[in-house]
XYZ file of C-alpha atoms in Angstrom:
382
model
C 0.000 0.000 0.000
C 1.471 3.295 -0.678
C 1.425 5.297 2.386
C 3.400 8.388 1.416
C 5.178 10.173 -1.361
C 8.931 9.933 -1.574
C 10.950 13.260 -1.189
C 11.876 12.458 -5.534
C 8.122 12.964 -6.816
C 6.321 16.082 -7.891
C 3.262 16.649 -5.190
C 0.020 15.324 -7.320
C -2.926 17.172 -7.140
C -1.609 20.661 -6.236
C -4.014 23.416 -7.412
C -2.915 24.778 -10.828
C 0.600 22.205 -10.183
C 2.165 25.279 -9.138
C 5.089 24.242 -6.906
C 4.328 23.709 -3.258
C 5.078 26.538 -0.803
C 7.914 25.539 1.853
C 8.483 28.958 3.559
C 6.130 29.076 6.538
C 5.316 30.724 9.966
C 2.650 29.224 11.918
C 1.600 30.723 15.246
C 1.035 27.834 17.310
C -2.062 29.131 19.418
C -2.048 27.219 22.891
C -5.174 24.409 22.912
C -6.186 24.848 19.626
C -5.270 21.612 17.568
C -2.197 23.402 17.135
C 0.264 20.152 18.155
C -1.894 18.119 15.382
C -0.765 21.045 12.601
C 2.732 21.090 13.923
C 2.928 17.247 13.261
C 1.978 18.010 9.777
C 4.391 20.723 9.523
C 7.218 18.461 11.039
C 6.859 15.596 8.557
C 6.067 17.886 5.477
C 9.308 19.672 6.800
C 11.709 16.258 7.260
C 10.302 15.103 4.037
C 11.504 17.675 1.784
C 14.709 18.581 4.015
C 13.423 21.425 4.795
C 14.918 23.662 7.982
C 13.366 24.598 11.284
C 13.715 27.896 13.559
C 14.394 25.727 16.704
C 14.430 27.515 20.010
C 18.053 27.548 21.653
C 19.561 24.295 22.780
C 16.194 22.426 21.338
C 12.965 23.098 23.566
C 9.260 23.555 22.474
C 9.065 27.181 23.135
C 10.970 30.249 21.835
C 11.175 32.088 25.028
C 7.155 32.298 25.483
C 5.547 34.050 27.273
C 8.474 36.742 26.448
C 8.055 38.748 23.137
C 9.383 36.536 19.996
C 12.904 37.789 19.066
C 14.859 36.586 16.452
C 18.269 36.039 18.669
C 15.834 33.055 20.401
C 16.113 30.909 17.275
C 19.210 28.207 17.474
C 21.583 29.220 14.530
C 21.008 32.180 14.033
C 22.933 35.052 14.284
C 22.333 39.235 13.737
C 26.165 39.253 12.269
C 25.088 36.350 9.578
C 21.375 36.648 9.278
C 19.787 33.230 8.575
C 16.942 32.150 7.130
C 15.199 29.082 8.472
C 12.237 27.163 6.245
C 9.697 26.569 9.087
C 9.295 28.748 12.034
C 6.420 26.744 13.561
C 7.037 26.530 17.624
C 5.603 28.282 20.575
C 6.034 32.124 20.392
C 4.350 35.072 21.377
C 3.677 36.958 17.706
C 6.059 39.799 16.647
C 6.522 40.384 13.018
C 9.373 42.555 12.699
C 11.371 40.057 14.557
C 9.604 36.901 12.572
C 10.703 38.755 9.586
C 14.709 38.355 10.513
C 14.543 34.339 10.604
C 12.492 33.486 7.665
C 11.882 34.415 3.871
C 9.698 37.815 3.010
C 7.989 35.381 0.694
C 7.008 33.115 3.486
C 3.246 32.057 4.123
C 1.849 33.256 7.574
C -0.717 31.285 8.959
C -2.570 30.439 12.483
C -5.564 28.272 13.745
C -8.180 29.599 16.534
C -10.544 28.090 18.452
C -14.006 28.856 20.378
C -12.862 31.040 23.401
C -15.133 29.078 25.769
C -14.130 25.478 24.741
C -10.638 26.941 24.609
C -10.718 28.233 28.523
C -12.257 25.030 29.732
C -9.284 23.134 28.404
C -6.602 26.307 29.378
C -8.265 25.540 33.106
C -7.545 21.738 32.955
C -4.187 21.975 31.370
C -2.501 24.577 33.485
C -4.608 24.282 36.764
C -1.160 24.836 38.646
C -0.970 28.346 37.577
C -1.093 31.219 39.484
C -4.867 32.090 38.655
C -6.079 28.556 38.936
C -4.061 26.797 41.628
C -6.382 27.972 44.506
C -9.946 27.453 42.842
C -11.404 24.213 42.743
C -13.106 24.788 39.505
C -14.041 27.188 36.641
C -17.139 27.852 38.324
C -15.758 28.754 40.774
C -12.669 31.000 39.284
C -15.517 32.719 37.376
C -17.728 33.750 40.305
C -14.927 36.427 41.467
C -12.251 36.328 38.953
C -10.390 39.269 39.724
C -10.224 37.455 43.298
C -7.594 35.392 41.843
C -6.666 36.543 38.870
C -3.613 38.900 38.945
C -2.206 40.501 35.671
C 1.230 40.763 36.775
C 1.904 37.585 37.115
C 4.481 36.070 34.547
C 1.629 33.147 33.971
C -1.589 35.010 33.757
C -1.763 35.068 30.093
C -2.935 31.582 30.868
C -6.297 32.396 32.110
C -7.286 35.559 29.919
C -7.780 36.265 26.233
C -4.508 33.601 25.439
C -5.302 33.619 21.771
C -5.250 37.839 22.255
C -1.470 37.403 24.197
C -0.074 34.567 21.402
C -1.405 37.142 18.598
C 0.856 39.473 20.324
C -1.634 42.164 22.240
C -2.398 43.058 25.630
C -5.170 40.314 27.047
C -6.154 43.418 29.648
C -6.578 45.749 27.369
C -9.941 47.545 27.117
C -12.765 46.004 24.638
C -13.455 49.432 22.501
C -14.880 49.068 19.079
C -12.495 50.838 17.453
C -9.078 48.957 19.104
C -10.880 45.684 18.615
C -11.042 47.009 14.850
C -7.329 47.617 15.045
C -6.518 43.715 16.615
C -8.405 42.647 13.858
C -6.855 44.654 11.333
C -3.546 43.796 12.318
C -4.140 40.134 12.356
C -5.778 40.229 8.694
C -2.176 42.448 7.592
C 0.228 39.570 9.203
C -1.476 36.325 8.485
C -2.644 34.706 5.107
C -5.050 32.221 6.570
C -6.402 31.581 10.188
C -8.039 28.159 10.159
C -10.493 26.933 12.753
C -10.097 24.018 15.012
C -14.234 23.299 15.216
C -13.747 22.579 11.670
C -10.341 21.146 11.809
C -10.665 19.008 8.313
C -12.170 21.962 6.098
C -9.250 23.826 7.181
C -7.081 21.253 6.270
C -8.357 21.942 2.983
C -7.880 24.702 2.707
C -4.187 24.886 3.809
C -3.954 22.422 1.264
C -5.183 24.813 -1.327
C -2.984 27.873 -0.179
C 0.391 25.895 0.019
C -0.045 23.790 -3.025
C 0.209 20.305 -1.175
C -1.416 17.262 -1.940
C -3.890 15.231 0.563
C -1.189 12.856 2.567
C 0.425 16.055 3.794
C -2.681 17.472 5.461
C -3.440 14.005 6.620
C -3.334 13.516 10.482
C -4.147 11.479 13.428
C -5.578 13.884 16.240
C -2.407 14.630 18.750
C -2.418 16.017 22.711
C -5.940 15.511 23.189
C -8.020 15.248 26.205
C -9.834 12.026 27.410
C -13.118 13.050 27.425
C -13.440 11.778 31.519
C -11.372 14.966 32.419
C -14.301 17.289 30.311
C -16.638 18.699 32.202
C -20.324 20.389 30.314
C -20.853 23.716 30.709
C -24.329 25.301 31.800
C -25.117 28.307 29.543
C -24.769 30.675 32.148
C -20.840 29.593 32.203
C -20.588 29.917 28.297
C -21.524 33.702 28.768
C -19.369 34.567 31.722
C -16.309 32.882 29.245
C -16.937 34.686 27.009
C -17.391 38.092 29.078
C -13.962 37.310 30.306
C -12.325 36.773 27.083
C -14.087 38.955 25.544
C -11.247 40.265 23.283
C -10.482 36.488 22.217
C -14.454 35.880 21.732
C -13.703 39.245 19.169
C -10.851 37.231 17.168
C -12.664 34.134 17.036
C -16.062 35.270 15.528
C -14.401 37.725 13.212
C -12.526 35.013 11.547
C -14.830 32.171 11.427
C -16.644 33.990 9.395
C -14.233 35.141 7.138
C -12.840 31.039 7.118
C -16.462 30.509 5.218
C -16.461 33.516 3.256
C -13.107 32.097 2.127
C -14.581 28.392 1.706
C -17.239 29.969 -0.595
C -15.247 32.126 -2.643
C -12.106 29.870 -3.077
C -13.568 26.343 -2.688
C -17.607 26.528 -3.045
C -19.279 24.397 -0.689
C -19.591 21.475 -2.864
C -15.683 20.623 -3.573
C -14.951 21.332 0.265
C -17.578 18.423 0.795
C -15.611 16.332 -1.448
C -12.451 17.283 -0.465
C -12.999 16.574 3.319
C -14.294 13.122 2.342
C -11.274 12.462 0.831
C -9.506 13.429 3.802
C -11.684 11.538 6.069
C -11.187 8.160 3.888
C -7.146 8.750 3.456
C -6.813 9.164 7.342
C -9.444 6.013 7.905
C -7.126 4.412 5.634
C -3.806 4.995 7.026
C -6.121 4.008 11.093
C -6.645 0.789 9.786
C -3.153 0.453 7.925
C -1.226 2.228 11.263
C -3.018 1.607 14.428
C -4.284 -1.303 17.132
C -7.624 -0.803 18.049
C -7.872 2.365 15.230
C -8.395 5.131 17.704
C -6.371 6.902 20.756
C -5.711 5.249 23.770
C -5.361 6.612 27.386
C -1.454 6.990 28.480
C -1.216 3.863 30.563
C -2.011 2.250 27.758
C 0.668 3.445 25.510
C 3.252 0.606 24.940
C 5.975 2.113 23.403
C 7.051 4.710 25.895
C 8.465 6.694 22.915
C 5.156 8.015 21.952
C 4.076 8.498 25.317
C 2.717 12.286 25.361
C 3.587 14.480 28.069
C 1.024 14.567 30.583
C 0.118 17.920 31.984
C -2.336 19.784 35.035
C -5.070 17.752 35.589
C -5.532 16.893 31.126
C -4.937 12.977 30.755
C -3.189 13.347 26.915
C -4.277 10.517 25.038
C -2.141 9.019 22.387
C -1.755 5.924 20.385
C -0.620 2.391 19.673
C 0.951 1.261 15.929
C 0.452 -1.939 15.209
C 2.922 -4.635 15.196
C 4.707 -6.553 11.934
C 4.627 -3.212 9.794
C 7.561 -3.311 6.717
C 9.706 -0.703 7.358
C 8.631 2.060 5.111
C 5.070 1.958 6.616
C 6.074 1.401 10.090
C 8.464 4.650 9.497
C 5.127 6.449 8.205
C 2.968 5.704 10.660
C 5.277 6.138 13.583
C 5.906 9.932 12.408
C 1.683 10.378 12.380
C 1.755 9.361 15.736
C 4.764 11.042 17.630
C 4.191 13.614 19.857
C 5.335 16.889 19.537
C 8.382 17.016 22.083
C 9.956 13.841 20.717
C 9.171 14.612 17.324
C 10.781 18.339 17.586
C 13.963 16.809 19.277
C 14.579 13.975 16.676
C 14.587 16.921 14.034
C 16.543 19.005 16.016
C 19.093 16.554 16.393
C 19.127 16.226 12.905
C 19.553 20.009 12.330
C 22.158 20.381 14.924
C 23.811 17.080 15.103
C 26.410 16.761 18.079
C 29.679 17.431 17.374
C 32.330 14.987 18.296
C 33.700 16.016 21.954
C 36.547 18.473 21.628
C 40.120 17.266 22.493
C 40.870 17.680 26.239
C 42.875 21.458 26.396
C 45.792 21.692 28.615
C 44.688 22.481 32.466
C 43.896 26.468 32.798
C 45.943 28.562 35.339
C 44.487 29.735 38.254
C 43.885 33.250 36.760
C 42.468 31.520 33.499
C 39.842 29.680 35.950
C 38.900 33.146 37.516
C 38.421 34.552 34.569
C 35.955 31.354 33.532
C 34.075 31.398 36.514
C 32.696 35.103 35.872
C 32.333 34.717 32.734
C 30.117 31.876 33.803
C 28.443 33.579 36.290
C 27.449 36.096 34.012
C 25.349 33.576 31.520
C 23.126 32.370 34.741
């Protein structure tokens, strides 16, 4: 069965075979289905060589919450200015900066999702915070938030407007028509496509369409999801104080999901995108039943291979996934890329960006005054 294209064949199928785009920024929006796009942007990236903006030393996040800056990237250098392929990890958006590490032809892109669904999940997965260590639940952080919520904490961005801070803004800042018009308008400058996690496949589709790829590189299994035990409903009383609260990220979201349709219709028409998503939804059925035991996530005690064992984090159990065993090697190779999570994924291709270099030979023992001199110049770097 053929599972994959090899890094030698022209993508099939790309709109108007133009030649598929490989300079890209995504802003990787916290709880959004963000670690499922940054799988596909890993393996479109290793398959066609293509080079990442790591953090330094390796890592998951360019110095978040802190403004992006382009000295945070691993290789690069304001003396030598380089330009990296893919700058895809955890960053708080600032395009001047993004503009140093990548080309001025590069695609910009983000995903969003519903601000309500989105807090629900930011309570679970970062309940040790310093706005939601002391509350026993949302409810409860909701009924007084300013109780516990303090903006000068380094981690409140965690339980305010996130999608507002990652965007680069001020989650505090007051919810005026005319500066949410500004947000807005300075979102719609920067970014060529925000997709939508509530309709994760259409906008699969439709990143598809704007980077000229073919199907299997939009194809995914879902990664660092929830197990639905650890979800709790929502009364519709809750769903309005969310939104209240986030108000500025409630702003983002409805602005651009219905601009993502007003795109569908005008670039796709309704009828395609229902093909196209079909397609999708067969291909990754498909590669379920080709990759996985049992064809579906599996809680992480479950997880034999401790390899793609997801970090678990707050109170979230991550799910993730068993391959099934006997695979040839090409397909075991393909499936076992779907299905690794994002930290070990990140450091096999950092390794492979940066590989080690062999140990230097042992110099000759310092003087004393050559140690002083190290150990300040050490202390200075902690």
């Amino acid at each position: 069965m053929h599972l994959y294209f090899s890094r030698d064949t022209p993508l099939e199928g790309s709109p108007g075979s133009q030649e598929p785009k490989t300079d890209i920024v995504f802003l990787k929006v916290h709880k959004s289905a963000s670690s499922t796009v940054m799988n596909i942007l890993f393996r479109f990236g290793e398959t066609h060589n293509l080079t990442f903006a790591f953090p330094i030393g390796g890592g998951n996040q360019l110095f978040y919450p802190h403004h992006f800056l382009a000295r945070f990237v691993q290789g690069f250098s304001p003396r030598s200015p380089r330009q990296f392929n893919i700058l895809c990890h955890h960053m708080r958006f600032l395009q001047p900066e993004v503009q140093k590490v990548v080309s001025s032809s590069a695609v910009y892109f983000s995903i969003l999702r519903n601000p309500v669904q989105l807090m629900e999940s930011s309570f679970m997965y970062y309940k040790g915070t310093s706005a939601f260590s002391h509350v026993h639940s949302l409810e409860e952080f909701l009924s007084q938030p300013y109780h516990y919520y303090n903006a000068t904490k380094s981690d409140s961005h965690y339980a305010r407007n996130l999608m507002t801070f990652d965007f680069g803004f001020n989650p505090n800042g007051e919810v005026s028509a005319e500066r949410v018009q500004l947000m807005l308008k300075a979102i719609e400058v920067s970014f060529d496509l925000l997709l939508i996690s509530e309709y994760f496949d259409e906008s699969m589709v439709l990143l598809k369409e704007m980077l000229c790829w073919d199907l299997d590189s939009v194809v995914s299994f879902p990664l660092n999801i929830r197990d639905s035990s650890t979800k709790s409903p929502l009364s519709d009383t809750m769903v309005e104080k969310i939104k209240d609260w986030n108000r500025l990220d409630w702003e983002i979201y409805t602005h651009f999901n219905r601009t993502f349709w007003e795109r569908i219709n005008r670039v796709i028409g309704r009828e395609r995108m229902q093909r196209e998503v079909k397609a999708l939804r067969q291909r990754q059925a498909e590669l379920a039943r080709t990759c996985l035991q049992g064809m579906g996530s599996v809680s992480p005690k479950d997880i034999k291979d401790s390899s793609l064992r997801p970090l678990q984090h707050g109170n979230a159990k991550i799910l993730g996934y068993n391959l099934k065993q006997g695979l040839d090697k090409e397909t075991e190779h393909v499936c076992r890329r779907l299905v690794t999570p994002e930290l070990q994924y990140s450091s096999t291709l950092y390794k492979k960006q940066f590989p080690q270099k062999p140990p230097r030979p042992r110099q000759p023992t310092p003087s004393r005054q050559g140690n002083a001199l190290r150990h300040r110049l050490e202390g200075t770097q902690n």
